[in-house]
C-alpha positions as a LaTeX table, in Angstrom:
\begin{tabular}{lrrr}
\hline
Residue & $x$ (\AA) & $y$ (\AA) & $z$ (\AA) \\
\hline
Met1 & 131.94 & 70.29 & 45.25 \\
Lys2 & 135.54 & 69.98 & 44.18 \\
Thr3 & 138.53 & 72.14 & 44.98 \\
Gly4 & 141.86 & 71.04 & 43.59 \\
Asp5 & 142.67 & 67.74 & 45.27 \\
Leu6 & 139.66 & 67.76 & 47.62 \\
Thr7 & 136.03 & 66.75 & 47.23 \\
Leu8 & 133.27 & 68.01 & 49.50 \\
Arg9 & 130.23 & 65.75 & 49.43 \\
Arg10 & 127.10 & 65.14 & 51.49 \\
Val11 & 127.62 & 63.03 & 54.58 \\
Cys12 & 126.12 & 59.54 & 54.56 \\
Leu13 & 125.67 & 56.83 & 57.16 \\
Asp14 & 128.79 & 55.06 & 55.88 \\
Asp15 & 130.77 & 58.03 & 57.26 \\
Ala16 & 129.62 & 57.41 & 60.86 \\
Gly17 & 132.61 & 55.30 & 61.88 \\
Phe18 & 135.08 & 57.89 & 60.60 \\
Ile19 & 133.19 & 60.77 & 62.24 \\
Ala20 & 132.89 & 58.95 & 65.57 \\
Arg21 & 136.58 & 58.00 & 65.61 \\
Glu22 & 138.15 & 61.24 & 64.37 \\
Ala23 & 135.74 & 63.91 & 65.65 \\
Gly24 & 135.52 & 62.10 & 68.97 \\
Arg25 & 139.25 & 62.42 & 69.60 \\
Pro26 & 139.73 & 64.71 & 72.62 \\
Glu27 & 142.04 & 67.07 & 70.70 \\
Val28 & 139.31 & 67.58 & 68.07 \\
Ala29 & 136.14 & 67.50 & 70.18 \\
Arg30 & 137.40 & 70.02 & 72.73 \\
Met31 & 137.82 & 72.61 & 69.97 \\
Cys32 & 134.19 & 72.21 & 68.84 \\
Ala33 & 130.91 & 73.05 & 70.53 \\
Leu34 & 128.74 & 70.02 & 69.84 \\
Ile35 & 131.04 & 67.01 & 69.56 \\
Pro36 & 131.25 & 64.62 & 72.52 \\
Ser37 & 134.42 & 62.76 & 73.37 \\
Pro38 & 134.37 & 59.88 & 73.03 \\
Gln39 & 131.74 & 59.87 & 70.32 \\
Pro40 & 129.79 & 56.62 & 69.89 \\
Val41 & 129.03 & 55.55 & 66.32 \\
Leu42 & 125.32 & 55.79 & 67.14 \\
Ala43 & 125.79 & 59.49 & 68.02 \\
Ala44 & 127.58 & 60.06 & 64.70 \\
Glu45 & 124.73 & 58.32 & 62.87 \\
Gly46 & 122.24 & 60.58 & 64.66 \\
Phe47 & 124.29 & 63.63 & 63.67 \\
Ile48 & 124.34 & 62.52 & 60.01 \\
Leu49 & 120.58 & 61.92 & 59.90 \\
Ser50 & 119.94 & 65.23 & 61.63 \\
Met51 & 122.15 & 67.16 & 59.22 \\
Arg52 & 120.55 & 65.50 & 56.20 \\
Ala53 & 117.10 & 66.47 & 57.50 \\
Arg54 & 118.22 & 70.01 & 58.36 \\
Glu55 & 119.61 & 70.44 & 54.87 \\
His56 & 116.07 & 70.02 & 53.52 \\
Thr57 & 114.20 & 71.89 & 56.26 \\
Arg58 & 116.54 & 74.72 & 57.31 \\
Gly59 & 119.14 & 75.00 & 54.56 \\
Asp60 & 122.16 & 73.69 & 56.49 \\
Ile61 & 125.09 & 72.71 & 54.28 \\
Val62 & 127.31 & 69.99 & 55.77 \\
Arg63 & 129.97 & 68.35 & 53.66 \\
Leu64 & 132.45 & 65.58 & 54.26 \\
Val65 & 135.93 & 66.58 & 53.08 \\
Glu66 & 137.91 & 63.86 & 51.34 \\
Thr67 & 140.80 & 63.40 & 48.95 \\
Ala68 & 140.26 & 62.55 & 45.30 \\
Ser69 & 141.05 & 58.94 & 46.22 \\
Gly70 & 138.28 & 58.93 & 48.85 \\
Arg71 & 140.32 & 59.29 & 52.06 \\
Arg72 & 138.10 & 61.07 & 54.56 \\
Leu73 & 139.67 & 64.13 & 56.21 \\
Gly74 & 136.95 & 66.00 & 58.13 \\
Leu75 & 133.75 & 68.02 & 57.88 \\
Ala76 & 132.85 & 71.60 & 56.99 \\
Gly77 & 129.44 & 73.20 & 57.31 \\
Leu78 & 127.26 & 76.27 & 57.22 \\
His79 & 124.30 & 76.49 & 59.58 \\
Pro80 & 121.52 & 79.11 & 59.52 \\
Arg81 & 121.11 & 81.20 & 62.64 \\
Arg82 & 117.96 & 82.87 & 63.91 \\
Asp83 & 119.28 & 86.31 & 62.94 \\
Gly84 & 119.53 & 85.36 & 59.25 \\
Ala85 & 123.30 & 84.84 & 59.24 \\
Phe86 & 124.97 & 81.47 & 58.68 \\
Glu87 & 127.56 & 80.02 & 61.07 \\
Phe88 & 130.62 & 78.45 & 59.44 \\
Gly89 & 132.35 & 75.58 & 61.20 \\
Tyr90 & 134.71 & 72.73 & 60.46 \\
Trp91 & 136.91 & 70.05 & 61.96 \\
Ile92 & 139.78 & 68.16 & 60.39 \\
Ala93 & 141.21 & 64.82 & 61.53 \\
Pro94 & 144.58 & 65.26 & 63.29 \\
Phe95 & 146.44 & 63.19 & 60.69 \\
Ala96 & 145.58 & 65.93 & 58.13 \\
Trp97 & 146.45 & 68.98 & 60.26 \\
Gly98 & 148.91 & 71.49 & 58.86 \\
Ala99 & 148.31 & 70.60 & 55.21 \\
Gly100 & 145.90 & 73.44 & 54.33 \\
Val101 & 142.87 & 71.13 & 54.20 \\
Ala102 & 140.66 & 73.39 & 56.34 \\
Thr103 & 141.50 & 76.45 & 54.27 \\
Arg104 & 140.86 & 74.76 & 50.92 \\
Ala105 & 137.64 & 73.12 & 52.13 \\
Gly106 & 136.49 & 76.44 & 53.58 \\
Gln107 & 137.15 & 78.23 & 50.31 \\
Ala108 & 135.01 & 75.71 & 48.43 \\
Leu109 & 132.17 & 75.86 & 50.94 \\
Leu110 & 132.18 & 79.67 & 51.06 \\
Ala111 & 132.14 & 79.80 & 47.25 \\
Glu112 & 129.07 & 77.54 & 47.33 \\
Ala113 & 127.47 & 79.86 & 49.89 \\
Lys114 & 127.99 & 82.79 & 47.55 \\
Thr115 & 126.27 & 80.96 & 44.68 \\
Arg116 & 123.30 & 80.35 & 47.02 \\
Gly117 & 123.10 & 84.03 & 47.90 \\
Ile118 & 124.25 & 83.58 & 51.51 \\
Glu119 & 125.70 & 86.95 & 52.44 \\
Thr120 & 126.23 & 87.08 & 56.20 \\
Ile121 & 128.55 & 84.41 & 57.58 \\
Thr122 & 129.98 & 84.27 & 61.09 \\
Ala123 & 132.35 & 81.92 & 62.88 \\
Gly124 & 134.09 & 81.48 & 66.17 \\
Tyr125 & 137.07 & 79.70 & 67.63 \\
Phe126 & 138.13 & 78.87 & 71.15 \\
Glu127 & 140.97 & 81.12 & 72.33 \\
Asp128 & 143.21 & 78.13 & 72.98 \\
Asn129 & 142.95 & 77.17 & 69.31 \\
Pro130 & 144.69 & 80.05 & 67.50 \\
Ala131 & 145.35 & 77.83 & 64.46 \\
Ser132 & 141.61 & 77.86 & 63.76 \\
Gly133 & 141.63 & 81.65 & 63.99 \\
Arg134 & 144.39 & 81.76 & 61.38 \\
Val135 & 142.36 & 79.50 & 59.06 \\
Leu136 & 139.37 & 81.82 & 59.41 \\
Glu137 & 141.55 & 84.86 & 58.67 \\
Lys138 & 142.86 & 83.17 & 55.50 \\
Leu139 & 139.23 & 82.69 & 54.47 \\
Gly140 & 138.54 & 86.41 & 54.84 \\
Phe141 & 136.99 & 86.48 & 58.32 \\
Val142 & 137.79 & 89.39 & 60.62 \\
His143 & 137.49 & 89.62 & 64.39 \\
Thr144 & 134.34 & 91.34 & 65.59 \\
Gly145 & 135.94 & 92.28 & 68.91 \\
Glu146 & 133.49 & 90.04 & 70.74 \\
Thr147 & 134.61 & 87.18 & 72.96 \\
Val148 & 131.88 & 84.99 & 74.44 \\
Arg149 & 131.91 & 81.99 & 76.74 \\
Ala150 & 130.81 & 78.99 & 74.68 \\
Phe151 & 130.09 & 75.50 & 75.91 \\
Ser152 & 132.00 & 72.57 & 74.42 \\
Leu153 & 130.72 & 69.01 & 74.79 \\
Gly154 & 134.28 & 67.77 & 74.27 \\
Arg155 & 135.43 & 69.80 & 77.28 \\
Leu156 & 132.20 & 69.49 & 79.27 \\
Ala157 & 132.86 & 73.12 & 80.11 \\
Ser158 & 132.64 & 76.64 & 78.74 \\
Ala159 & 135.66 & 78.48 & 77.38 \\
Pro160 & 136.35 & 81.86 & 75.77 \\
Cys161 & 135.38 & 81.90 & 72.09 \\
Arg162 & 136.46 & 84.73 & 69.79 \\
Arg163 & 133.82 & 85.73 & 67.26 \\
Met164 & 134.54 & 86.56 & 63.63 \\
Ala165 & 132.55 & 87.64 & 60.57 \\
Leu166 & 133.30 & 87.22 & 56.89 \\
Arg167 & 134.57 & 90.44 & 55.38 \\
His168 & 132.72 & 91.33 & 52.19 \\
Glu169 & 134.61 & 93.30 & 49.60 \\
Pro170 & 132.49 & 95.96 & 47.86 \\
Gly171 & 131.56 & 95.02 & 44.32 \\
Leu172 & 132.33 & 91.31 & 44.71 \\
\hline
\end{tabular}
């Protein structure tokens, strides 16, 4: 997948060092549910192998986000839920924050979801991460009015998480 200056590609074991280093940063991991901090490279390798297997067995879509020159920036993914919806999530390395990377990567991934016929997409963000909420709003998500307590491995604690759903425009 390409979007302007970004490429979204399947994760591979060569990405483990980047994922462990950048996702394992406390400021990143605490804003995600399933990322430990610190993150050992072996844990990142396990994540990569798991996501590759889940792509074939469950239909997960997990893509590494990188520049056209190959500089890795983060991950974006869609994960099937038991209720038939898909959960959208992402993380971006701190050195790339504020440059619109999450929005552009999300647009590409959501366009791919549409071509695959994925209609119901949800997302959430921790209340102390309003920047993520703004990214989701730019992508067309709206607040559902639900706030749940969600556990974060990076925090080793639960925190309030605001739930959102992708707004579908009639006729699109």
